[in-house]
Amino acid sequence: MNRRTASWHAATVVGTRPETTTARRIELDVPTWPGNDAGAHLDVRLTAPDGYQASRSYSVASSGEGTRIMLAVDEVPDGEVSPFLVHELRDGDRLEVHGPLGAFFVWTPSDDPSPVQLIAGGSGVVPLFAMASAHVEAADATEFRLLYSVRSPDDVFFAEELRALATSVDLDVVYTRAAPADSPTPVGRLTPERLRALALPSERAPRVYVCGPTPFVEAVSQWLLAGGHDPARVRTERFGGS
């Protein structure tokens, strides 16, 4: 794993576009960025004209040695930072970012032949998308699976990219409120039974990464451990308001 020192950097917005009905994809140019492993995150700091500052952490949707960073920020109603990033940010705006952060919840190619199971809830797919993309870009031979729980097709992050990745990464999507007509799984929340049916079994000793809202991550983690998965091979990242 390539250890990189976290520090503050000046970032310039070079592109934005809607990601879902409540989220925005943001591309940043950060000339001093040292690169980041797949799954890393950073802090974004905003400073108001009166000097008031607010910072929040966001997963990085990209990885590698480049100086371009991709974020996908979901708006949190009444949040201090995310509403500005989703609705007000424009090309040419400048931000302060601190990172890269998170040496534990990252994936890099390794000699470990064990399969990898990614489990995402909602916008928790962002760092897992970075892992799946890095896996494909590295032509890594490890078996990769992504189980994605999301409310509806309109709420899917990286929809086009995930369709492309599905040729190399086994993808299962569980829709909790509305599903497309051709969905192979019925609408409903992820349950222990669904998890057992769709995720790699504990007998195969997969490396598991789980990311999403705190209640989702706690529930999935408990189900995995109850199913015999080794706690040392289950890595989690959770988030709240921002």
mmCIF file of N, CA and C in Angstrom, residues 46-170:
data_model
loop_
_atom_site.group_PDB
_atom_site.id
_atom_site.type_symbol
_atom_site.label_atom_id
_atom_site.label_comp_id
_atom_site.label_asym_id
_atom_site.label_seq_id
_atom_site.Cartn_x
_atom_site.Cartn_y
_atom_site.Cartn_z
ATOM 1 N N LEU A 46 -15.216 24.762 3.725
ATOM 2 C CA LEU A 46 -15.781 25.986 3.152
ATOM 3 C C LEU A 46 -15.606 27.128 4.148
ATOM 4 N N THR A 47 -15.320 28.314 3.623
ATOM 5 C CA THR A 47 -15.157 29.499 4.464
ATOM 6 C C THR A 47 -16.126 30.576 4.006
ATOM 7 N N ALA A 48 -16.989 31.033 4.901
ATOM 8 C CA ALA A 48 -17.976 32.067 4.595
ATOM 9 C C ALA A 48 -17.305 33.437 4.584
ATOM 10 N N PRO A 49 -17.947 34.449 3.961
ATOM 11 C CA PRO A 49 -17.376 35.800 3.945
ATOM 12 C C PRO A 49 -17.075 36.363 5.326
ATOM 13 N N ASP A 50 -17.852 35.917 6.343
ATOM 14 C CA ASP A 50 -17.610 36.424 7.694
ATOM 15 C C ASP A 50 -16.537 35.631 8.436
ATOM 16 N N GLY A 51 -15.902 34.678 7.730
ATOM 17 C CA GLY A 51 -14.840 33.897 8.332
ATOM 18 C C GLY A 51 -15.272 32.567 8.918
ATOM 19 N N TYR A 52 -16.589 32.329 9.009
ATOM 20 C CA TYR A 52 -17.071 31.059 9.561
ATOM 21 C C TYR A 52 -16.661 29.903 8.645
ATOM 22 N N GLN A 53 -16.164 28.828 9.237
ATOM 23 C CA GLN A 53 -15.725 27.678 8.460
ATOM 24 C C GLN A 53 -16.507 26.429 8.840
ATOM 25 N N ALA A 54 -16.742 25.600 7.836
ATOM 26 C CA ALA A 54 -17.382 24.302 8.055
ATOM 27 C C ALA A 54 -16.678 23.286 7.174
ATOM 28 N N SER A 55 -16.428 22.101 7.707
ATOM 29 C CA SER A 55 -15.780 21.052 6.917
ATOM 30 C C SER A 55 -16.508 19.737 7.112
ATOM 31 N N ARG A 56 -16.530 18.932 6.064
ATOM 32 C CA ARG A 56 -17.147 17.621 6.097
ATOM 33 C C ARG A 56 -16.289 16.646 5.299
ATOM 34 N N SER A 57 -16.413 15.380 5.629
ATOM 35 C CA SER A 57 -15.646 14.344 4.942
ATOM 36 C C SER A 57 -16.472 13.733 3.819
ATOM 37 N N TYR A 58 -15.812 13.462 2.687
ATOM 38 C CA TYR A 58 -16.461 12.822 1.542
ATOM 39 C C TYR A 58 -15.533 11.779 0.949
ATOM 40 N N SER A 59 -16.108 10.667 0.558
ATOM 41 C CA SER A 59 -15.335 9.627 -0.114
ATOM 42 C C SER A 59 -14.910 10.107 -1.491
ATOM 43 N N VAL A 60 -13.765 9.633 -1.920
ATOM 44 C CA VAL A 60 -13.250 9.965 -3.246
ATOM 45 C C VAL A 60 -13.670 8.860 -4.210
ATOM 46 N N ALA A 61 -14.294 9.238 -5.310
ATOM 47 C CA ALA A 61 -14.795 8.260 -6.274
ATOM 48 C C ALA A 61 -13.731 7.841 -7.277
ATOM 49 N N SER A 62 -12.556 8.450 -7.205
ATOM 50 C CA SER A 62 -11.469 8.151 -8.132
ATOM 51 C C SER A 62 -10.259 7.684 -7.335
ATOM 52 N N SER A 63 -9.264 7.170 -8.034
ATOM 53 C CA SER A 63 -8.040 6.737 -7.371
ATOM 54 C C SER A 63 -6.886 6.809 -8.349
ATOM 55 N N GLY A 64 -5.674 6.616 -7.828
ATOM 56 C CA GLY A 64 -4.495 6.655 -8.687
ATOM 57 C C GLY A 64 -3.611 7.842 -8.398
ATOM 58 N N GLU A 65 -2.662 8.058 -9.299
ATOM 59 C CA GLU A 65 -1.632 9.066 -9.077
ATOM 60 C C GLU A 65 -1.958 10.439 -9.667
ATOM 61 N N GLY A 66 -3.077 10.597 -10.326
ATOM 62 C CA GLY A 66 -3.390 11.860 -10.983
ATOM 63 C C GLY A 66 -3.768 12.958 -10.009
ATOM 64 N N THR A 67 -3.886 14.163 -10.531
ATOM 65 C CA THR A 67 -4.234 15.327 -9.721
ATOM 66 C C THR A 67 -5.685 15.755 -9.926
ATOM 67 N N ARG A 68 -6.458 14.945 -10.609
ATOM 68 C CA ARG A 68 -7.898 15.180 -10.729
ATOM 69 C C ARG A 68 -8.623 14.264 -9.751
ATOM 70 N N ILE A 69 -9.560 14.819 -9.004
ATOM 71 C CA ILE A 69 -10.318 14.091 -7.991
ATOM 72 C C ILE A 69 -11.794 14.147 -8.350
ATOM 73 N N MET A 70 -12.457 13.023 -8.257
ATOM 74 C CA MET A 70 -13.896 13.003 -8.486
ATOM 75 C C MET A 70 -14.622 12.719 -7.179
ATOM 76 N N LEU A 71 -15.606 13.559 -6.871
ATOM 77 C CA LEU A 71 -16.492 13.358 -5.733
ATOM 78 C C LEU A 71 -17.915 13.173 -6.254
ATOM 79 N N ALA A 72 -18.744 12.543 -5.451
ATOM 80 C CA ALA A 72 -20.175 12.451 -5.744
ATOM 81 C C ALA A 72 -20.890 12.714 -4.429
ATOM 82 N N VAL A 73 -21.441 13.903 -4.289
ATOM 83 C CA VAL A 73 -21.965 14.380 -3.007
ATOM 84 C C VAL A 73 -23.489 14.330 -3.020
ATOM 85 N N ASP A 74 -24.053 13.647 -2.029
ATOM 86 C CA ASP A 74 -25.505 13.577 -1.874
ATOM 87 C C ASP A 74 -25.940 14.654 -0.892
ATOM 88 N N GLU A 75 -26.986 15.392 -1.247
ATOM 89 C CA GLU A 75 -27.439 16.476 -0.373
ATOM 90 C C GLU A 75 -28.080 15.926 0.898
ATOM 91 N N VAL A 76 -27.682 16.483 2.012
ATOM 92 C CA VAL A 76 -28.314 16.207 3.296
ATOM 93 C C VAL A 76 -29.162 17.427 3.653
ATOM 94 N N PRO A 77 -30.489 17.276 3.717
ATOM 95 C CA PRO A 77 -31.339 18.427 4.058
ATOM 96 C C PRO A 77 -30.877 19.090 5.345
ATOM 97 N N ASP A 78 -30.822 20.405 5.320
ATOM 98 C CA ASP A 78 -30.387 21.205 6.472
ATOM 99 C C ASP A 78 -28.911 21.029 6.797
ATOM 100 N N GLY A 79 -28.129 20.394 5.904
ATOM 101 C CA GLY A 79 -26.700 20.272 6.117
ATOM 102 C C GLY A 79 -25.998 21.604 5.912
ATOM 103 N N GLU A 80 -24.796 21.714 6.426
ATOM 104 C CA GLU A 80 -24.029 22.953 6.295
ATOM 105 C C GLU A 80 -23.210 22.988 5.010
ATOM 106 N N VAL A 81 -22.768 21.846 4.528
ATOM 107 C CA VAL A 81 -21.829 21.804 3.411
ATOM 108 C C VAL A 81 -22.444 21.214 2.146
ATOM 109 N N SER A 82 -23.107 20.063 2.279
ATOM 110 C CA SER A 82 -23.582 19.374 1.078
ATOM 111 C C SER A 82 -24.575 20.187 0.246
ATOM 112 N N PRO A 83 -25.520 20.963 0.829
ATOM 113 C CA PRO A 83 -26.410 21.747 -0.030
ATOM 114 C C PRO A 83 -25.659 22.749 -0.906
ATOM 115 N N PHE A 84 -24.605 23.346 -0.351
ATOM 116 C CA PHE A 84 -23.806 24.279 -1.150
ATOM 117 C C PHE A 84 -23.105 23.545 -2.291
ATOM 118 N N LEU A 85 -22.504 22.391 -1.982
ATOM 119 C CA LEU A 85 -21.779 21.643 -3.011
ATOM 120 C C LEU A 85 -22.716 21.156 -4.105
ATOM 121 N N VAL A 86 -23.922 20.777 -3.734
ATOM 122 C CA VAL A 86 -24.859 20.223 -4.716
ATOM 123 C C VAL A 86 -25.518 21.307 -5.552
ATOM 124 N N HIS A 87 -25.844 22.461 -4.943
ATOM 125 C CA HIS A 87 -26.648 23.463 -5.646
ATOM 126 C C HIS A 87 -25.897 24.725 -6.061
ATOM 127 N N GLU A 88 -24.860 25.104 -5.324
ATOM 128 C CA GLU A 88 -24.237 26.400 -5.551
ATOM 129 C C GLU A 88 -22.882 26.339 -6.243
ATOM 130 N N LEU A 89 -22.191 25.238 -6.152
ATOM 131 C CA LEU A 89 -20.832 25.148 -6.676
ATOM 132 C C LEU A 89 -20.820 25.305 -8.192
ATOM 133 N N ARG A 90 -19.849 26.058 -8.706
ATOM 134 C CA ARG A 90 -19.739 26.311 -10.138
ATOM 135 C C ARG A 90 -18.313 26.064 -10.598
ATOM 136 N N ASP A 91 -18.162 25.807 -11.899
ATOM 137 C CA ASP A 91 -16.826 25.658 -12.474
ATOM 138 C C ASP A 91 -15.993 26.898 -12.179
ATOM 139 N N GLY A 92 -14.751 26.694 -11.800
ATOM 140 C CA GLY A 92 -13.857 27.792 -11.464
ATOM 141 C C GLY A 92 -13.834 28.126 -9.992
ATOM 142 N N ASP A 93 -14.814 27.664 -9.227
ATOM 143 C CA ASP A 93 -14.799 27.905 -7.777
ATOM 144 C C ASP A 93 -13.612 27.181 -7.153
ATOM 145 N N ARG A 94 -13.140 27.723 -6.055
ATOM 146 C CA ARG A 94 -11.998 27.123 -5.367
ATOM 147 C C ARG A 94 -12.431 26.627 -3.992
ATOM 148 N N LEU A 95 -11.885 25.468 -3.621
ATOM 149 C CA LEU A 95 -12.177 24.853 -2.341
ATOM 150 C C LEU A 95 -10.868 24.487 -1.656
ATOM 151 N N GLU A 96 -10.958 24.224 -0.362
ATOM 152 C CA GLU A 96 -9.831 23.638 0.373
ATOM 153 C C GLU A 96 -10.165 22.178 0.658
ATOM 154 N N VAL A 97 -9.225 21.294 0.363
ATOM 155 C CA VAL A 97 -9.434 19.881 0.649
ATOM 156 C C VAL A 97 -8.249 19.351 1.449
ATOM 157 N N HIS A 98 -8.538 18.427 2.354
ATOM 158 C CA HIS A 98 -7.510 17.844 3.204
ATOM 159 C C HIS A 98 -7.498 16.331 2.994
ATOM 160 N N GLY A 99 -6.365 15.816 2.592
ATOM 161 C CA GLY A 99 -6.291 14.380 2.361
ATOM 162 C C GLY A 99 -4.985 14.013 1.680
ATOM 163 N N PRO A 100 -4.890 12.787 1.217
ATOM 164 C CA PRO A 100 -5.913 11.733 1.305
ATOM 165 C C PRO A 100 -5.961 11.128 2.703
ATOM 166 N N LEU A 101 -7.141 10.668 3.093
ATOM 167 C CA LEU A 101 -7.375 10.128 4.421
ATOM 168 C C LEU A 101 -7.916 8.699 4.310
ATOM 169 N N GLY A 102 -7.676 7.895 5.360
ATOM 170 C CA GLY A 102 -8.274 6.573 5.422
ATOM 171 C C GLY A 102 -7.398 5.462 4.907
ATOM 172 N N ALA A 103 -6.424 5.022 5.684
ATOM 173 C CA ALA A 103 -5.558 3.924 5.266
ATOM 174 C C ALA A 103 -6.212 2.564 5.481
ATOM 175 N N PHE A 104 -7.244 2.492 6.313
ATOM 176 C CA PHE A 104 -7.873 1.208 6.643
ATOM 177 C C PHE A 104 -8.881 0.784 5.585
ATOM 178 N N PHE A 105 -9.744 1.701 5.182
ATOM 179 C CA PHE A 105 -10.828 1.361 4.251
ATOM 180 C C PHE A 105 -10.398 1.658 2.818
ATOM 181 N N VAL A 106 -9.378 0.953 2.359
ATOM 182 C CA VAL A 106 -8.901 1.112 0.982
ATOM 183 C C VAL A 106 -8.636 -0.269 0.395
ATOM 184 N N TRP A 107 -8.632 -0.311 -0.935
ATOM 185 C CA TRP A 107 -8.278 -1.537 -1.643
ATOM 186 C C TRP A 107 -7.169 -1.224 -2.634
ATOM 187 N N THR A 108 -6.160 -2.080 -2.669
ATOM 188 C CA THR A 108 -5.113 -2.021 -3.674
ATOM 189 C C THR A 108 -4.833 -3.442 -4.135
ATOM 190 N N PRO A 109 -4.350 -3.633 -5.355
ATOM 191 C CA PRO A 109 -3.993 -4.984 -5.796
ATOM 192 C C PRO A 109 -2.966 -5.599 -4.843
ATOM 193 N N SER A 110 -3.115 -6.891 -4.573
ATOM 194 C CA SER A 110 -2.209 -7.555 -3.647
ATOM 195 C C SER A 110 -2.056 -9.013 -4.054
ATOM 196 N N ASP A 111 -1.257 -9.730 -3.278
ATOM 197 C CA ASP A 111 -1.056 -11.154 -3.531
ATOM 198 C C ASP A 111 -2.140 -12.013 -2.886
ATOM 199 N N ASP A 112 -3.066 -11.393 -2.165
ATOM 200 C CA ASP A 112 -4.141 -12.140 -1.521
ATOM 201 C C ASP A 112 -5.122 -12.630 -2.586
ATOM 202 N N PRO A 113 -5.249 -13.938 -2.766
ATOM 203 C CA PRO A 113 -6.133 -14.454 -3.815
ATOM 204 C C PRO A 113 -7.604 -14.501 -3.413
ATOM 205 N N SER A 114 -7.915 -14.143 -2.173
ATOM 206 C CA SER A 114 -9.293 -14.226 -1.697
ATOM 207 C C SER A 114 -10.201 -13.290 -2.482
ATOM 208 N N PRO A 115 -11.444 -13.696 -2.719
ATOM 209 C CA PRO A 115 -12.376 -12.817 -3.441
ATOM 210 C C PRO A 115 -12.735 -11.605 -2.597
ATOM 211 N N VAL A 116 -13.276 -10.598 -3.248
ATOM 212 C CA VAL A 116 -13.655 -9.344 -2.594
ATOM 213 C C VAL A 116 -15.153 -9.135 -2.748
ATOM 214 N N GLN A 117 -15.822 -8.874 -1.636
ATOM 215 C CA GLN A 117 -17.249 -8.569 -1.639
ATOM 216 C C GLN A 117 -17.443 -7.124 -1.187
ATOM 217 N N LEU A 118 -18.043 -6.315 -2.048
ATOM 218 C CA LEU A 118 -18.377 -4.940 -1.730
ATOM 219 C C LEU A 118 -19.877 -4.864 -1.466
ATOM 220 N N ILE A 119 -20.264 -4.163 -0.390
ATOM 221 C CA ILE A 119 -21.676 -4.026 -0.043
ATOM 222 C C ILE A 119 -21.959 -2.559 0.237
ATOM 223 N N ALA A 120 -22.831 -1.950 -0.555
ATOM 224 C CA ALA A 120 -23.084 -0.515 -0.457
ATOM 225 C C ALA A 120 -24.547 -0.226 -0.179
ATOM 226 N N GLY A 121 -24.784 0.805 0.618
ATOM 227 C CA GLY A 121 -26.118 1.327 0.836
ATOM 228 C C GLY A 121 -26.178 2.766 0.368
ATOM 229 N N GLY A 122 -27.005 3.064 -0.626
ATOM 230 C CA GLY A 122 -27.163 4.432 -1.123
ATOM 231 C C GLY A 122 -25.871 5.023 -1.628
ATOM 232 N N SER A 123 -25.548 6.237 -1.147
ATOM 233 C CA SER A 123 -24.336 6.917 -1.603
ATOM 234 C C SER A 123 -23.071 6.264 -1.058
ATOM 235 N N GLY A 124 -23.228 5.251 -0.201
ATOM 236 C CA GLY A 124 -22.074 4.498 0.264
ATOM 237 C C GLY A 124 -21.372 3.743 -0.840
ATOM 238 N N VAL A 125 -21.950 3.746 -2.021
ATOM 239 C CA VAL A 125 -21.308 3.081 -3.158
ATOM 240 C C VAL A 125 -20.095 3.856 -3.659
ATOM 241 N N VAL A 126 -19.948 5.122 -3.279
ATOM 242 C CA VAL A 126 -18.891 5.960 -3.856
ATOM 243 C C VAL A 126 -17.494 5.348 -3.679
ATOM 244 N N PRO A 127 -17.034 5.046 -2.454
ATOM 245 C CA PRO A 127 -15.690 4.475 -2.345
ATOM 246 C C PRO A 127 -15.596 3.070 -2.932
ATOM 247 N N LEU A 128 -16.710 2.332 -2.923
ATOM 248 C CA LEU A 128 -16.701 0.978 -3.467
ATOM 249 C C LEU A 128 -16.642 1.016 -4.994
ATOM 250 N N PHE A 129 -17.249 2.030 -5.591
ATOM 251 C CA PHE A 129 -17.104 2.239 -7.027
ATOM 252 C C PHE A 129 -15.648 2.487 -7.381
ATOM 253 N N ALA A 130 -14.961 3.278 -6.550
ATOM 254 C CA ALA A 130 -13.534 3.524 -6.783
ATOM 255 C C ALA A 130 -12.748 2.221 -6.720
ATOM 256 N N MET A 131 -13.092 1.344 -5.771
ATOM 257 C CA MET A 131 -12.395 0.063 -5.653
ATOM 258 C C MET A 131 -12.644 -0.814 -6.878
ATOM 259 N N ALA A 132 -13.907 -0.900 -7.295
ATOM 260 C CA ALA A 132 -14.232 -1.730 -8.454
ATOM 261 C C ALA A 132 -13.558 -1.196 -9.710
ATOM 262 N N SER A 133 -13.520 0.111 -9.871
ATOM 263 C CA SER A 133 -12.871 0.715 -11.033
ATOM 264 C C SER A 133 -11.376 0.442 -11.016
ATOM 265 N N ALA A 134 -10.747 0.576 -9.846
ATOM 266 C CA ALA A 134 -9.311 0.324 -9.738
ATOM 267 C C ALA A 134 -8.997 -1.143 -10.030
ATOM 268 N N HIS A 135 -9.862 -2.025 -9.582
ATOM 269 C CA HIS A 135 -9.703 -3.455 -9.852
ATOM 270 C C HIS A 135 -9.693 -3.727 -11.353
ATOM 271 N N VAL A 136 -10.616 -3.117 -12.059
ATOM 272 C CA VAL A 136 -10.696 -3.324 -13.510
ATOM 273 C C VAL A 136 -9.511 -2.674 -14.216
ATOM 274 N N GLU A 137 -9.168 -1.450 -13.817
ATOM 275 C CA GLU A 137 -8.059 -0.747 -14.466
ATOM 276 C C GLU A 137 -6.734 -1.466 -14.276
ATOM 277 N N ALA A 138 -6.572 -2.153 -13.145
ATOM 278 C CA ALA A 138 -5.332 -2.866 -12.860
ATOM 279 C C ALA A 138 -5.310 -4.252 -13.497
ATOM 280 N N ALA A 139 -6.408 -4.630 -14.163
ATOM 281 C CA ALA A 139 -6.531 -5.985 -14.719
ATOM 282 C C ALA A 139 -6.268 -7.020 -13.634
ATOM 283 N N ASP A 140 -6.773 -6.727 -12.445
ATOM 284 C CA ASP A 140 -6.579 -7.599 -11.286
ATOM 285 C C ASP A 140 -7.429 -8.858 -11.462
ATOM 286 N N ALA A 141 -6.856 -9.999 -11.148
ATOM 287 C CA ALA A 141 -7.533 -11.276 -11.376
ATOM 288 C C ALA A 141 -8.458 -11.682 -10.240
ATOM 289 N N THR A 142 -8.468 -10.929 -9.153
ATOM 290 C CA THR A 142 -9.298 -11.273 -8.006
ATOM 291 C C THR A 142 -10.777 -11.231 -8.370
ATOM 292 N N GLU A 143 -11.539 -12.187 -7.860
ATOM 293 C CA GLU A 143 -12.992 -12.142 -8.054
ATOM 294 C C GLU A 143 -13.574 -10.981 -7.252
ATOM 295 N N PHE A 144 -14.380 -10.163 -7.909
ATOM 296 C CA PHE A 144 -14.999 -9.007 -7.276
ATOM 297 C C PHE A 144 -16.512 -9.103 -7.422
ATOM 298 N N ARG A 145 -17.211 -8.809 -6.308
ATOM 299 C CA ARG A 145 -18.671 -8.725 -6.342
ATOM 300 C C ARG A 145 -19.107 -7.434 -5.664
ATOM 301 N N LEU A 146 -20.155 -6.814 -6.199
ATOM 302 C CA LEU A 146 -20.733 -5.605 -5.612
ATOM 303 C C LEU A 146 -22.214 -5.827 -5.395
ATOM 304 N N LEU A 147 -22.645 -5.706 -4.157
ATOM 305 C CA LEU A 147 -24.051 -5.752 -3.790
ATOM 306 C C LEU A 147 -24.462 -4.340 -3.394
ATOM 307 N N TYR A 148 -25.413 -3.778 -4.128
ATOM 308 C CA TYR A 148 -25.769 -2.367 -3.992
ATOM 309 C C TYR A 148 -27.241 -2.254 -3.627
ATOM 310 N N SER A 149 -27.525 -1.749 -2.435
ATOM 311 C CA SER A 149 -28.888 -1.500 -1.987
ATOM 312 C C SER A 149 -29.209 -0.026 -2.183
ATOM 313 N N VAL A 150 -30.277 0.249 -2.939
ATOM 314 C CA VAL A 150 -30.593 1.637 -3.295
ATOM 315 C C VAL A 150 -32.108 1.765 -3.448
ATOM 316 N N ARG A 151 -32.621 2.968 -3.242
ATOM 317 C CA ARG A 151 -34.070 3.134 -3.225
ATOM 318 C C ARG A 151 -34.732 2.866 -4.573
ATOM 319 N N SER A 152 -34.218 3.462 -5.640
ATOM 320 C CA SER A 152 -34.862 3.341 -6.945
ATOM 321 C C SER A 152 -33.824 3.559 -8.039
ATOM 322 N N PRO A 153 -34.158 3.278 -9.307
ATOM 323 C CA PRO A 153 -33.203 3.527 -10.386
ATOM 324 C C PRO A 153 -32.729 4.976 -10.451
ATOM 325 N N ASP A 154 -33.578 5.916 -10.073
ATOM 326 C CA ASP A 154 -33.189 7.331 -10.107
ATOM 327 C C ASP A 154 -32.156 7.676 -9.038
ATOM 328 N N ASP A 155 -31.967 6.797 -8.072
ATOM 329 C CA ASP A 155 -31.035 7.052 -6.976
ATOM 330 C C ASP A 155 -29.705 6.324 -7.146
ATOM 331 N N VAL A 156 -29.523 5.635 -8.261
ATOM 332 C CA VAL A 156 -28.294 4.887 -8.488
ATOM 333 C C VAL A 156 -27.152 5.830 -8.852
ATOM 334 N N PHE A 157 -26.060 5.742 -8.132
ATOM 335 C CA PHE A 157 -24.849 6.496 -8.459
ATOM 336 C C PHE A 157 -24.067 5.735 -9.541
ATOM 337 N N PHE A 158 -23.447 6.471 -10.455
ATOM 338 C CA PHE A 158 -22.563 5.891 -11.479
ATOM 339 C C PHE A 158 -23.277 4.818 -12.308
ATOM 340 N N ALA A 159 -24.520 5.092 -12.689
ATOM 341 C CA ALA A 159 -25.331 4.077 -13.371
ATOM 342 C C ALA A 159 -24.657 3.576 -14.644
ATOM 343 N N GLU A 160 -24.185 4.498 -15.485
ATOM 344 C CA GLU A 160 -23.555 4.077 -16.742
ATOM 345 C C GLU A 160 -22.266 3.326 -16.487
ATOM 346 N N GLU A 161 -21.454 3.822 -15.578
ATOM 347 C CA GLU A 161 -20.169 3.179 -15.279
ATOM 348 C C GLU A 161 -20.375 1.786 -14.671
ATOM 349 N N LEU A 162 -21.390 1.633 -13.830
ATOM 350 C CA LEU A 162 -21.640 0.329 -13.228
ATOM 351 C C LEU A 162 -22.059 -0.686 -14.282
ATOM 352 N N ARG A 163 -22.834 -0.250 -15.265
ATOM 353 C CA ARG A 163 -23.203 -1.168 -16.346
ATOM 354 C C ARG A 163 -21.970 -1.638 -17.096
ATOM 355 N N ALA A 164 -21.006 -0.737 -17.281
ATOM 356 C CA ALA A 164 -19.770 -1.116 -17.964
ATOM 357 C C ALA A 164 -18.921 -2.034 -17.099
ATOM 358 N N LEU A 165 -18.860 -1.744 -15.798
ATOM 359 C CA LEU A 165 -18.054 -2.562 -14.894
ATOM 360 C C LEU A 165 -18.635 -3.961 -14.725
ATOM 361 N N ALA A 166 -19.936 -4.115 -14.988
ATOM 362 C CA ALA A 166 -20.588 -5.400 -14.753
ATOM 363 C C ALA A 166 -20.035 -6.510 -15.633
ATOM 364 N N THR A 167 -19.250 -6.165 -16.650
ATOM 365 C CA THR A 167 -18.607 -7.208 -17.458
ATOM 366 C C THR A 167 -17.419 -7.829 -16.725
ATOM 367 N N SER A 168 -16.904 -7.125 -15.715
ATOM 368 C CA SER A 168 -15.747 -7.617 -14.959
ATOM 369 C C SER A 168 -16.031 -7.795 -13.474
ATOM 370 N N VAL A 169 -17.078 -7.159 -12.978
ATOM 371 C CA VAL A 169 -17.454 -7.216 -11.570
ATOM 372 C C VAL A 169 -18.881 -7.735 -11.483
ATOM 373 N N ASP A 170 -19.110 -8.780 -10.691
ATOM 374 C CA ASP A 170 -20.469 -9.300 -10.511
ATOM 375 C C ASP A 170 -21.276 -8.276 -9.727
#
